[in-house]
PDB file of C-alpha atoms in Angstrom:
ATOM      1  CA  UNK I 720       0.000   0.000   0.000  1.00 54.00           C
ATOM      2  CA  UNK I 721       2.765   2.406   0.948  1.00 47.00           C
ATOM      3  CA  UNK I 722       4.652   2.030  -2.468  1.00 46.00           C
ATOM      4  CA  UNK I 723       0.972   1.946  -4.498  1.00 49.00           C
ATOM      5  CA  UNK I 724       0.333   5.624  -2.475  1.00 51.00           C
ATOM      6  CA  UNK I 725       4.279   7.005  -3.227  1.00 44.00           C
ATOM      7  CA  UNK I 726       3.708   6.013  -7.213  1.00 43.00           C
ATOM      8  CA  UNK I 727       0.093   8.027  -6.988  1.00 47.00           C
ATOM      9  CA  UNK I 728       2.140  10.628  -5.074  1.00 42.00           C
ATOM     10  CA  UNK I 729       4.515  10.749  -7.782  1.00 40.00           C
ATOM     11  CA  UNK I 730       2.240  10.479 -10.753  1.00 45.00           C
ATOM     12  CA  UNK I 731      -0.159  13.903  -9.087  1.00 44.00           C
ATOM     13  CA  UNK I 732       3.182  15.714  -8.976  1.00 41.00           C
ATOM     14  CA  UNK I 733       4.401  14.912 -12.202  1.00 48.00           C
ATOM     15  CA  UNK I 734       1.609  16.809 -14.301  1.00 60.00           C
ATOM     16  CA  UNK I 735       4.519  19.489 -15.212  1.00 78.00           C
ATOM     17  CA  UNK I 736       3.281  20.963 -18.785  1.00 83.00           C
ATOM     18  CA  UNK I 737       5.539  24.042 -18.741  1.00 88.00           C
ATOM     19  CA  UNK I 738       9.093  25.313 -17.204  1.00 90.00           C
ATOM     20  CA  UNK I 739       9.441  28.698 -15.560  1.00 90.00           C
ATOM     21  CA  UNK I 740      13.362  29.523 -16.344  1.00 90.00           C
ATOM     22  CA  UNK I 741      14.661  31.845 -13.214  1.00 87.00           C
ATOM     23  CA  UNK I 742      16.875  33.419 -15.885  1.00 86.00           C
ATOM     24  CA  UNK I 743      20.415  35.215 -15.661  1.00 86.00           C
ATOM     25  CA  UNK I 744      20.123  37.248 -12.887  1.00 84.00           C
ATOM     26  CA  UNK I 745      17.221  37.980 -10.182  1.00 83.00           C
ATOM     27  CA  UNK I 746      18.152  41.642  -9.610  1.00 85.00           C
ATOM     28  CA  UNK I 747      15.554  43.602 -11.336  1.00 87.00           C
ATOM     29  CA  UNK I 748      17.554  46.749 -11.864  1.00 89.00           C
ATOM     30  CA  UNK I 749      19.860  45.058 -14.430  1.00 90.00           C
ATOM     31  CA  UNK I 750      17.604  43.364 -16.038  1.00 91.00           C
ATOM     32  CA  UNK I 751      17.333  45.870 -18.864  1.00 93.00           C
ATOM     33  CA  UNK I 752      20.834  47.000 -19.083  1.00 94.00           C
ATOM     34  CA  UNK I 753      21.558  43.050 -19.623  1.00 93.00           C
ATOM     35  CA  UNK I 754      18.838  42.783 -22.441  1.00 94.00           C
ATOM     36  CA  UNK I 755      20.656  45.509 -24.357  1.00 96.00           C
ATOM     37  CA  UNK I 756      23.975  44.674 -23.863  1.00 94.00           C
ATOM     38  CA  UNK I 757      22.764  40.996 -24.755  1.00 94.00           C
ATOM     39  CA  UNK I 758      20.629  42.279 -27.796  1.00 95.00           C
ATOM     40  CA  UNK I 759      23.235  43.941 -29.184  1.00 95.00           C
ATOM     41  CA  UNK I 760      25.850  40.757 -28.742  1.00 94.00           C
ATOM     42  CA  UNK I 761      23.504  38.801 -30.958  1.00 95.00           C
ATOM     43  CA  UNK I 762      22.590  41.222 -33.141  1.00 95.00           C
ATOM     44  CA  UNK I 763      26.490  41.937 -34.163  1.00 93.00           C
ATOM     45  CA  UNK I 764      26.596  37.770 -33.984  1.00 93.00           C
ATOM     46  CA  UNK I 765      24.322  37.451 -36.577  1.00 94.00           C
ATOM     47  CA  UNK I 766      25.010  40.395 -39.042  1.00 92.00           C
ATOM     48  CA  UNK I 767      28.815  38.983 -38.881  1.00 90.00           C
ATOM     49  CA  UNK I 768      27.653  35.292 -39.146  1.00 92.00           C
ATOM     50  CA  UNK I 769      25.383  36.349 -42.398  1.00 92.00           C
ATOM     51  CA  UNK I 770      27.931  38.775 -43.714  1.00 88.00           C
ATOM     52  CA  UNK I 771      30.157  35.846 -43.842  1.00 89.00           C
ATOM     53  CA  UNK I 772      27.753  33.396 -45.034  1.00 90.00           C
ATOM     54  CA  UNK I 773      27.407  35.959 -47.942  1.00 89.00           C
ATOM     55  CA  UNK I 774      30.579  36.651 -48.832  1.00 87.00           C
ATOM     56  CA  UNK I 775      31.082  32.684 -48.931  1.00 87.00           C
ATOM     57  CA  UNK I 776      28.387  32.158 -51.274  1.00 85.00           C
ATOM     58  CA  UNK I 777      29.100  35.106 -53.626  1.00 84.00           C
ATOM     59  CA  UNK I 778      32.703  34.555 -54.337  1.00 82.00           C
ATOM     60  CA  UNK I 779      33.843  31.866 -56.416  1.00 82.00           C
ATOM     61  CA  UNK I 780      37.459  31.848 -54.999  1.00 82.00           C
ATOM     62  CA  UNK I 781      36.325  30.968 -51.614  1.00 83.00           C
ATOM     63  CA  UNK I 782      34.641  27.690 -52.598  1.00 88.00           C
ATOM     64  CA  UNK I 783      37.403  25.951 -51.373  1.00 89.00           C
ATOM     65  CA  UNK I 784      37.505  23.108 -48.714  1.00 90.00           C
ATOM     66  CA  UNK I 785      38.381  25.676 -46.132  1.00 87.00           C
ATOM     67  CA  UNK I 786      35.610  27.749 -46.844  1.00 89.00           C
ATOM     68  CA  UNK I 787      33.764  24.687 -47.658  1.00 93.00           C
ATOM     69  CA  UNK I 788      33.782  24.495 -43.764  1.00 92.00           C
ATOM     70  CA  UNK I 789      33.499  27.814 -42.432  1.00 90.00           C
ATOM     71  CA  UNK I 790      30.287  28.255 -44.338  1.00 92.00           C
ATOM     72  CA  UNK I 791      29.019  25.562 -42.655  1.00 94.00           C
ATOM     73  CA  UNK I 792      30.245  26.801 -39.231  1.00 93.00           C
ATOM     74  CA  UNK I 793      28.557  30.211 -39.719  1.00 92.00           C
ATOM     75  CA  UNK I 794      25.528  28.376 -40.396  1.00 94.00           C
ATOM     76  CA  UNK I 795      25.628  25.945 -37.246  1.00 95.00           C
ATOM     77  CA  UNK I 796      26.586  29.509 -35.161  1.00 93.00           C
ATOM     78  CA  UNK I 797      23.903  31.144 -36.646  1.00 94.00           C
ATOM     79  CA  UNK I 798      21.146  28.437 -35.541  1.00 94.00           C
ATOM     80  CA  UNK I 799      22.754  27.607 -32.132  1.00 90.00           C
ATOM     81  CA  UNK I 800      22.906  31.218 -31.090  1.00 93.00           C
ATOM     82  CA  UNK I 801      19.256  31.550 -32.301  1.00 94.00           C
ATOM     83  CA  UNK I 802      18.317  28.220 -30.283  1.00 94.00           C
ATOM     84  CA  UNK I 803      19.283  30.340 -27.155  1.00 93.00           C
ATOM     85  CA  UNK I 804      19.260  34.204 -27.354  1.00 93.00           C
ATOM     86  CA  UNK I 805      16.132  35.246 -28.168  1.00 92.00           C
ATOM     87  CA  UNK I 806      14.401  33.256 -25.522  1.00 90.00           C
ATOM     88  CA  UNK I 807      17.011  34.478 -23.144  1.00 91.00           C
ATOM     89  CA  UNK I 808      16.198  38.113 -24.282  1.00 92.00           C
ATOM     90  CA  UNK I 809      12.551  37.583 -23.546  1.00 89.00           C
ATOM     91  CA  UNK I 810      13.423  36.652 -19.898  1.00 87.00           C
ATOM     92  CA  UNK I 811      14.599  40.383 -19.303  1.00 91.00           C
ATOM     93  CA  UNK I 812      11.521  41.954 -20.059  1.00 89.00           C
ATOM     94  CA  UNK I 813       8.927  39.053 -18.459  1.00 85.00           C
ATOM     95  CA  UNK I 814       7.896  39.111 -15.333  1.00 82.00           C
ATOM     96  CA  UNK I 815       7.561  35.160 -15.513  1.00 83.00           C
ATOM     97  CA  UNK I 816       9.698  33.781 -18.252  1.00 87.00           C
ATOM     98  CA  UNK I 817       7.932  30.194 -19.082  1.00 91.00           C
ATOM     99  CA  UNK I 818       8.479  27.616 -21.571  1.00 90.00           C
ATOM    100  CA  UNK I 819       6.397  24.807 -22.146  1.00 90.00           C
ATOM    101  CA  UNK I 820       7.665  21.154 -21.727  1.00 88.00           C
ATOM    102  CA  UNK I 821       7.332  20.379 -25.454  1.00 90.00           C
ATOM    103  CA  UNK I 822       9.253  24.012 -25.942  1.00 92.00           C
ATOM    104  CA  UNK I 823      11.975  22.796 -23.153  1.00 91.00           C
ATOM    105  CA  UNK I 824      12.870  19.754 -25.126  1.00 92.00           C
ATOM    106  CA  UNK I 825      13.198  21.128 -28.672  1.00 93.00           C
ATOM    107  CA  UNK I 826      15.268  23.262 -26.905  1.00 94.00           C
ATOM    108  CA  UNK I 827      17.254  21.249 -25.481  1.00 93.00           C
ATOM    109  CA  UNK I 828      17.506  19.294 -28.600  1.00 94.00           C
ATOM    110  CA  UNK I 829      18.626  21.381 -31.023  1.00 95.00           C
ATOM    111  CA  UNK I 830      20.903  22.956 -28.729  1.00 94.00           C
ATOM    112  CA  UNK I 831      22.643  19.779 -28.207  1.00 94.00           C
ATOM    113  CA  UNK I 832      22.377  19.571 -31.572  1.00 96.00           C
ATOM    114  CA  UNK I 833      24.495  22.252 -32.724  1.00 96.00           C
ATOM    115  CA  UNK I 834      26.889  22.542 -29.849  1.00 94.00           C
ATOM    116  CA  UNK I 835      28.132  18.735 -31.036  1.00 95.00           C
ATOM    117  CA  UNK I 836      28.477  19.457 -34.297  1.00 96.00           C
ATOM    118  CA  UNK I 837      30.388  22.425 -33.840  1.00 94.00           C
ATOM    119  CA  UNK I 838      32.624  20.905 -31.677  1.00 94.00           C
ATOM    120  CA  UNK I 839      33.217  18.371 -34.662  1.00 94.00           C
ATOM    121  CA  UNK I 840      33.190  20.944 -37.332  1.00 94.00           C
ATOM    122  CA  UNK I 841      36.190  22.496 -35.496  1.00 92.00           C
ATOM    123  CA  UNK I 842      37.736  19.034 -35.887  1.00 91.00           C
ATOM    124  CA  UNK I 843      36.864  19.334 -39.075  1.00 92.00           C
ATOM    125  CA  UNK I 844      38.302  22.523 -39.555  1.00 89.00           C
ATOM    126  CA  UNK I 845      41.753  21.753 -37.625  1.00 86.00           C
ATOM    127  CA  UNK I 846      42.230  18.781 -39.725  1.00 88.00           C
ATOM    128  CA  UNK I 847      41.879  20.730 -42.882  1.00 88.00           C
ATOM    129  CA  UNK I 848      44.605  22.933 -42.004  1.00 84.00           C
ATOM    130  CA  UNK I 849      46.876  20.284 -40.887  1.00 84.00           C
ATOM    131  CA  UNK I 850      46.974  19.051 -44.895  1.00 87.00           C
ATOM    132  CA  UNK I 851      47.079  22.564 -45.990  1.00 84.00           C
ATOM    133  CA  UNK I 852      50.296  23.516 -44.207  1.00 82.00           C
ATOM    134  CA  UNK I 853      52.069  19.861 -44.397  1.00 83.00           C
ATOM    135  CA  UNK I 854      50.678  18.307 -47.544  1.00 82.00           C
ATOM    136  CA  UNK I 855      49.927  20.709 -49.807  1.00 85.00           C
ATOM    137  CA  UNK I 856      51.049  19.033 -53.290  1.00 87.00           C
ATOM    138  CA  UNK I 857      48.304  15.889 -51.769  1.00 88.00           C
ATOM    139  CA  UNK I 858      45.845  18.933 -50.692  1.00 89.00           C
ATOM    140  CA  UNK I 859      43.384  19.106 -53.451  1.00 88.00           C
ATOM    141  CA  UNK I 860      43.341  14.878 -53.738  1.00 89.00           C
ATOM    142  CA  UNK I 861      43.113  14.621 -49.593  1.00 89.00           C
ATOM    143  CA  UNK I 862      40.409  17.080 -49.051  1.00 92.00           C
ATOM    144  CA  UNK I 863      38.246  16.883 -52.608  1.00 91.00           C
ATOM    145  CA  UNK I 864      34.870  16.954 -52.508  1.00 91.00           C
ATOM    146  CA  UNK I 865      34.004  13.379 -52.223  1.00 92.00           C
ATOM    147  CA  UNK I 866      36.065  13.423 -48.426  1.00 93.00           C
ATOM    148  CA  UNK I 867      34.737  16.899 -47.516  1.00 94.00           C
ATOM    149  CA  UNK I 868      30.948  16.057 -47.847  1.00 95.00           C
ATOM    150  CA  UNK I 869      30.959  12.324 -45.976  1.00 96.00           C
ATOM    151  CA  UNK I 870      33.136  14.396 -43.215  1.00 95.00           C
ATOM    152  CA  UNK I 871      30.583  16.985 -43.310  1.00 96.00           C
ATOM    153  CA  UNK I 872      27.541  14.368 -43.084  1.00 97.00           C
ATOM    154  CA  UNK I 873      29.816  12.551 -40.218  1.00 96.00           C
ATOM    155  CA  UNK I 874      29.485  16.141 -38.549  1.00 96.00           C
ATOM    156  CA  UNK I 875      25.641  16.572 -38.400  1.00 97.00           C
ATOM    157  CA  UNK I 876      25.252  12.717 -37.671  1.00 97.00           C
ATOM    158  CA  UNK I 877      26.782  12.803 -34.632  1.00 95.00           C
ATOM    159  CA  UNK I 878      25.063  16.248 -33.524  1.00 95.00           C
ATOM    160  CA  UNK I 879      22.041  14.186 -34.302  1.00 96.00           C
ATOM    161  CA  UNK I 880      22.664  11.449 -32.485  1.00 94.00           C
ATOM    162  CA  UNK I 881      23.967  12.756 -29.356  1.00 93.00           C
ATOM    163  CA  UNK I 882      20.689  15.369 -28.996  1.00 94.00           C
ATOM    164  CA  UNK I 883      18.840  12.411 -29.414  1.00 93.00           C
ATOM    165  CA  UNK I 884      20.356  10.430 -26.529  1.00 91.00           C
ATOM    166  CA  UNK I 885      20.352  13.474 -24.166  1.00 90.00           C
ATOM    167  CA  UNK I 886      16.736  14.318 -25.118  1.00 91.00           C
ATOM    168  CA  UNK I 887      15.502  11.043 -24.466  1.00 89.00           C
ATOM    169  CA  UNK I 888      17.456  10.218 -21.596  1.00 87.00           C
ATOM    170  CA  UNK I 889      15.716  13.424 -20.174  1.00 87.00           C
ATOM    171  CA  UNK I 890      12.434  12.405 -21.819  1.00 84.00           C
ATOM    172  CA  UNK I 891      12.238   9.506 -19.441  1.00 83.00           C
ATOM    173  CA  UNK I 892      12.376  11.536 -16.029  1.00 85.00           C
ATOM    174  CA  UNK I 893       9.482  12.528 -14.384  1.00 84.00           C
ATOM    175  CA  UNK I 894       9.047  16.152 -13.122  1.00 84.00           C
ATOM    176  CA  UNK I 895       7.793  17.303  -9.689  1.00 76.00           C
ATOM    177  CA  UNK I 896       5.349  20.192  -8.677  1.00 71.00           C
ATOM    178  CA  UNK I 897       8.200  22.711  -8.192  1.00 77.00           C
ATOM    179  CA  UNK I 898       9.012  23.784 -11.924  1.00 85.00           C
ATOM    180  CA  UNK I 899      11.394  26.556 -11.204  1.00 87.00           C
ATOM    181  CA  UNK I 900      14.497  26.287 -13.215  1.00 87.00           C
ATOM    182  CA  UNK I 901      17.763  27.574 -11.959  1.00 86.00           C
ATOM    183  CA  UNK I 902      18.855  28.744 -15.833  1.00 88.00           C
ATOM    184  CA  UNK I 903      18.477  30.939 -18.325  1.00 90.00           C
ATOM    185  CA  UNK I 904      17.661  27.915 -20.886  1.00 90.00           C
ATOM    186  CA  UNK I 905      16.594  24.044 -20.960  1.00 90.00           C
ATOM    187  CA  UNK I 906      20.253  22.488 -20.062  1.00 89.00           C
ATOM    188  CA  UNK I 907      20.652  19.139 -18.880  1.00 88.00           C
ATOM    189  CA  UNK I 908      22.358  19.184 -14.944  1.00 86.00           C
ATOM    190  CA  UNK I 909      19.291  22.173 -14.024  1.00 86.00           C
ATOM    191  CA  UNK I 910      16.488  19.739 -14.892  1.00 86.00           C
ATOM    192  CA  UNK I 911      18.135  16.842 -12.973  1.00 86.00           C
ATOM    193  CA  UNK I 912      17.791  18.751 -10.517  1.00 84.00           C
ATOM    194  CA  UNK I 913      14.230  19.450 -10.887  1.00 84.00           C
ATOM    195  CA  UNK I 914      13.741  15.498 -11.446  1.00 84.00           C
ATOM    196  CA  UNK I 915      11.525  13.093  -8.689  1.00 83.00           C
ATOM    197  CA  UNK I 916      12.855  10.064 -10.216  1.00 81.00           C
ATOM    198  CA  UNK I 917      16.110   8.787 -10.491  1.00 82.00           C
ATOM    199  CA  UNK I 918      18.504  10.009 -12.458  1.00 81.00           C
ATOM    200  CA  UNK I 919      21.428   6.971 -12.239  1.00 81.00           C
ATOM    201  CA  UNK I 920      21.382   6.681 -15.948  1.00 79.00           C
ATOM    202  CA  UNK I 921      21.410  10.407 -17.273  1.00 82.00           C
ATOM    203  CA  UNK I 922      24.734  11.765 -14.964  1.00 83.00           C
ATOM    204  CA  UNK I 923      26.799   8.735 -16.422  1.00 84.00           C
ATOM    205  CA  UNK I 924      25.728   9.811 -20.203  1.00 84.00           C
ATOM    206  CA  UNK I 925      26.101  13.144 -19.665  1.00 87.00           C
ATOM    207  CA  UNK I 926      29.664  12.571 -17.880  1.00 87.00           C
ATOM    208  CA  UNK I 927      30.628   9.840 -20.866  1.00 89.00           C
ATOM    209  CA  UNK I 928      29.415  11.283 -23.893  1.00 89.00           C
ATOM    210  CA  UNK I 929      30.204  15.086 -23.509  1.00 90.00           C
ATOM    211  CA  UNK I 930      33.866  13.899 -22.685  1.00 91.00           C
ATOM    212  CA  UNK I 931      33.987  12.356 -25.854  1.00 92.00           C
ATOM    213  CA  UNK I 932      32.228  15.099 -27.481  1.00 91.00           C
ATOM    214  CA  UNK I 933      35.221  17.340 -25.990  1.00 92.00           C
ATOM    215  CA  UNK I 934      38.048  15.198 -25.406  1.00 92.00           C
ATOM    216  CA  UNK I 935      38.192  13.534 -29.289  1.00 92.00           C
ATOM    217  CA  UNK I 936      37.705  17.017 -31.086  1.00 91.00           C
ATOM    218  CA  UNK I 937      40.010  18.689 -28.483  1.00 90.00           C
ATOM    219  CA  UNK I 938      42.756  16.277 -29.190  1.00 91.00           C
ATOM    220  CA  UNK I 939      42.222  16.449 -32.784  1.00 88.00           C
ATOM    221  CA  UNK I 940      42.730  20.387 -32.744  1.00 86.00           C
ATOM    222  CA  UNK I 941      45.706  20.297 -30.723  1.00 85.00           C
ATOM    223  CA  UNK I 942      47.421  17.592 -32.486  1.00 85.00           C
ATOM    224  CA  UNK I 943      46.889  18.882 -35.336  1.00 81.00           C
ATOM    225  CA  UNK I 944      47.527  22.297 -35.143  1.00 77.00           C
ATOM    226  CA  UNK I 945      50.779  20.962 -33.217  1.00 75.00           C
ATOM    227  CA  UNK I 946      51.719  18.884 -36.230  1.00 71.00           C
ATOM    228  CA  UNK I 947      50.905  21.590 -38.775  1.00 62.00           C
ATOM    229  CA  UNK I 948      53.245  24.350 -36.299  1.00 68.00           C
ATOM    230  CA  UNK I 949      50.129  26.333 -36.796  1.00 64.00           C
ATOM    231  CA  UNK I 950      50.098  27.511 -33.111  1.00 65.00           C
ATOM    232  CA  UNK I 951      51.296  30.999 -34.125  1.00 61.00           C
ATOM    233  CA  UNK I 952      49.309  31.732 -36.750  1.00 61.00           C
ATOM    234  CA  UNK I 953      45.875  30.214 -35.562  1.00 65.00           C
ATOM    235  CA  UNK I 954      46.409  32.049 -31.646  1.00 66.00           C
ATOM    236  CA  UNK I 955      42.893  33.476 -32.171  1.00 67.00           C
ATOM    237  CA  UNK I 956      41.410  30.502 -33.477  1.00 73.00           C
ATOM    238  CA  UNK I 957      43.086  28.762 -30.251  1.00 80.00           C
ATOM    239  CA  UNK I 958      41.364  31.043 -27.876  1.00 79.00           C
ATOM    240  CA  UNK I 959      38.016  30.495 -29.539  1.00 79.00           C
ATOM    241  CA  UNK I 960      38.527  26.509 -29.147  1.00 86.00           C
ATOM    242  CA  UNK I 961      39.504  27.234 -25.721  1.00 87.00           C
ATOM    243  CA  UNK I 962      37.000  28.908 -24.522  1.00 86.00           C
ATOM    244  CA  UNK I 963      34.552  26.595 -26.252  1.00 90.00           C
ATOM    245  CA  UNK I 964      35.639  23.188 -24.865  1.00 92.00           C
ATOM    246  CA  UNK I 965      36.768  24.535 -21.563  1.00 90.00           C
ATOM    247  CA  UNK I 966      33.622  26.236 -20.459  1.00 87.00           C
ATOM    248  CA  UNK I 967      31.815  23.147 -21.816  1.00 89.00           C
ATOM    249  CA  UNK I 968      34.050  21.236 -19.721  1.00 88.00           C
ATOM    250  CA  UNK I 969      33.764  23.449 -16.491  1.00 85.00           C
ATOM    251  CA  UNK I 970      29.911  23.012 -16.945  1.00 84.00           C
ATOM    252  CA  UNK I 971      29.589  19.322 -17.909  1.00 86.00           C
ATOM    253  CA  UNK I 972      32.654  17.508 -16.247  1.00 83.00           C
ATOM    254  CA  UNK I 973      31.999  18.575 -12.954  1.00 75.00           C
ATOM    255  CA  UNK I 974      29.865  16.561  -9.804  1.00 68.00           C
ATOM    256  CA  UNK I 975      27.230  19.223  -9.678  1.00 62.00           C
ATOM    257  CA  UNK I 976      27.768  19.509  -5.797  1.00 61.00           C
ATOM    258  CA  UNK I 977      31.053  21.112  -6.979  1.00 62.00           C
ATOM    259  CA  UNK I 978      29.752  23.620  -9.223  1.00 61.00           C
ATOM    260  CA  UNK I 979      26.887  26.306  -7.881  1.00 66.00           C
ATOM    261  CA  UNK I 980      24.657  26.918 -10.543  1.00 64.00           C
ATOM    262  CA  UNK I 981      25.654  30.810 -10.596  1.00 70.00           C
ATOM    263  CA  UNK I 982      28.989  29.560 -11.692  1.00 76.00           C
ATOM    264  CA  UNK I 983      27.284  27.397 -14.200  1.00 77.00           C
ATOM    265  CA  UNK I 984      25.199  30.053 -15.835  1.00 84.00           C
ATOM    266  CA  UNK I 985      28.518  32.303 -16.374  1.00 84.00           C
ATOM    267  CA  UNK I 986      29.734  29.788 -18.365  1.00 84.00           C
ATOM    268  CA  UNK I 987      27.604  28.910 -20.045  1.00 87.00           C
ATOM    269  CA  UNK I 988      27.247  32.247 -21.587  1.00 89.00           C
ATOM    270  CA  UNK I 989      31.048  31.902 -22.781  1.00 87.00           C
ATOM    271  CA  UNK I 990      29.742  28.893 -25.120  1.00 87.00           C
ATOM    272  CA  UNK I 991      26.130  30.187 -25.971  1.00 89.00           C
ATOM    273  CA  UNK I 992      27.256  34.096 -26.167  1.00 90.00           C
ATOM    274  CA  UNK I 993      30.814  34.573 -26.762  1.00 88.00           C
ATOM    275  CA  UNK I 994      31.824  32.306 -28.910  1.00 89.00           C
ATOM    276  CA  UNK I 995      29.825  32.910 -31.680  1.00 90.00           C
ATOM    277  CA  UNK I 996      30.422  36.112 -31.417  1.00 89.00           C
ATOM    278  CA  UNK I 997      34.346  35.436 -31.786  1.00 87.00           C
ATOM    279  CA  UNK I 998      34.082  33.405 -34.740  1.00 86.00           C
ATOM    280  CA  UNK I 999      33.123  35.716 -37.695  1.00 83.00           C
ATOM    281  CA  UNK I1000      35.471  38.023 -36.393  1.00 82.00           C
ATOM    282  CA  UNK I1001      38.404  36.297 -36.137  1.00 82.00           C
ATOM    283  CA  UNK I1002      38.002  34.372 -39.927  1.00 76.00           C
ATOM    284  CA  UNK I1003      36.839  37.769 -40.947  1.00 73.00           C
ATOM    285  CA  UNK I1004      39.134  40.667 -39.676  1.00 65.00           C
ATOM    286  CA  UNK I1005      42.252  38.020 -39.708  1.00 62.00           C
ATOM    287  CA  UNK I1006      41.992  36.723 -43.468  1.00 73.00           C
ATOM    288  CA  UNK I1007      43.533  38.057 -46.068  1.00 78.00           C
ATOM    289  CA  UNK I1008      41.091  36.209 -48.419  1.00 77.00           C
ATOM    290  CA  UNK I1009      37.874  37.380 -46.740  1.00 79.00           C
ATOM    291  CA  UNK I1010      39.302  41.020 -46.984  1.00 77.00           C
ATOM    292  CA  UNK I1011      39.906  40.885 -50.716  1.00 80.00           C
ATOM    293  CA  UNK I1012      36.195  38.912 -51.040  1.00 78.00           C
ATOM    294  CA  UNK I1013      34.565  42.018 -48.601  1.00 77.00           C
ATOM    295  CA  UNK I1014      36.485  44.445 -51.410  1.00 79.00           C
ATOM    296  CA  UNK I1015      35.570  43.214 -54.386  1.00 78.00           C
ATOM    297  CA  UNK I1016      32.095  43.034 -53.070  1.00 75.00           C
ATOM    298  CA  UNK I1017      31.904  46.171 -51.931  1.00 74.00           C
ATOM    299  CA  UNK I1018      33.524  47.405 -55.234  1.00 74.00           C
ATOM    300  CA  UNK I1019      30.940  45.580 -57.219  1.00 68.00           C
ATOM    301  CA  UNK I1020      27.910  46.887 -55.569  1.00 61.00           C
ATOM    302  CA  UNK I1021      29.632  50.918 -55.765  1.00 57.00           C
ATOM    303  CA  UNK I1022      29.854  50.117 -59.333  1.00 57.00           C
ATOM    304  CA  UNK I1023      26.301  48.889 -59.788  1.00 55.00           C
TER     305      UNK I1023
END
């Protein structure tokens, strides 16, 4: 009798339909300085992200592998910073900032969606340059268009599959009453916490597969750029990766009794906010073939 009453217990406190994210900060007086200062990060984000889109698209001499790449990193900035900003934004200016549970999860889902892939995009990316600097007479044969595209597919399949395991992993919890969410978004450790079931299988996933989701592209970067000497002349690039990886690490390979969930909202923002931010500015401002691209752009349309 005991266990039928906890499972009813259980199953009246479960009825969660919706998610009210606590957002960044609970001091009201900076909550519209932050929406500015955060409105205008995303809205430089995605003028430099579509700016770089275009100029990748437009000009024939930067439909290379390389480029081949960076379009495609653009495009997985653009969405992921999309997945989170907006929504973010909107929990400046609510007085109750609430998602629904079906909202949570596509959240969740396509954020974990794009953060893998770019993580293996970078690979990707790192890998590229590795043949570019020490094999270029085997360049065009090593990264031609029937390796590029498979890579590129190999990319978005495992961004796929890992938002699918975290998704359903969380998919299988069951909510209590008290639907207050530490976080400015749906993440993963902030609705354990929330959970009034077990959660012995989702902190082992979450531990296993987001080290290998940093560990093998981290090691791949490294090496690689190592190999290729590239150290010096990819320094900006290296911060980017940096910050990337690390904050993902200082969020996700932690025991949650070690981290406060302050300190995991700050860094989060590193991975959600600043990085994309970084990206089309440092393969825009630092690349001489972006520059010329910008030019003759800009040339064209003054001559039109």
């Amino acid at each position: 009798n005991d266990t039928i009453n906890g499972l009813k217990a259980v199953a009246e406190n479960s009825s969660v339909t919706e998610f009210i994210l606590e957002g960044l900060t609970n001091h009201q007086e900076l909550q519209i300085p932050l929406f500015f200062l955060f409105l205008g990060f995303y809205v430089v984000t995605v003028v430099g992200i579509l700016s770089l889109i275009t100029l990748t698209g437009l000009n024939s001499h930067l439909h290379t592998p390389t480029y081949f790449f960076l379009y495609n990193l653009s495009f997985i900035d653009f969405c992921y910073s999309t997945v989170i900003t907006p929504k973010m934004l909107m929990s400046f200016v609510s007085t109750k900032n609430v998602i629904s549970y079906a909202g949570c999860m596509t959240q969740l889902f396509f954020f974990t969606f794009f953060a893998v892939s770019e993580s293996f995009i970078l690979s990707a990316m790192a890998y590229d340059c590795y043949v570019t600097i020490c094999n270029p007479p085997v360049y065009t044969a090593t990264m031609s268009p029937q390796v590029c595209l498979p890579i590129l597919l190999g990319v978005y399949v495992m961004g796929f599959a890992r938002a699918m395991a975290h998704t359903a992993c969380m998919g299988r919890l069951t909510f209590c009453a008290n639907n207050l969410v530490d976080h400015f978004r749906c993440d993963i450790l902030p609705h354990l916490e929330r959970s009034c079931t077990s959660t012995y299988v989702n902190e082992p996933v979450v531990f296993v597969v987001v080290g290998i989701d940093i560990g093998v592209p981290t090691a791949t970067i490294f090496i690689s750029y190592g190999r290729s000497k590239a150290f010096s002349t990819c320094g900006s690039h290296i911060i980017a990766v940096s910050l990337f990886f690390g904050s993902g690490a200082f969020m996700y390979l932690k025991p949650s009794s070690l981290l406060p969930m302050n300190l995991g909202k700050v860094s989060s923002l590193f991975y959600t906010i600043v990085v994309p931010i970084l990206n089309p500015l440092i393969y825009s401002l630092r690349n001489k073939d972006i520059k010329i691209a910008m030019k003759k752009t800009l040339s064209k349309k003054s001559f039109s």
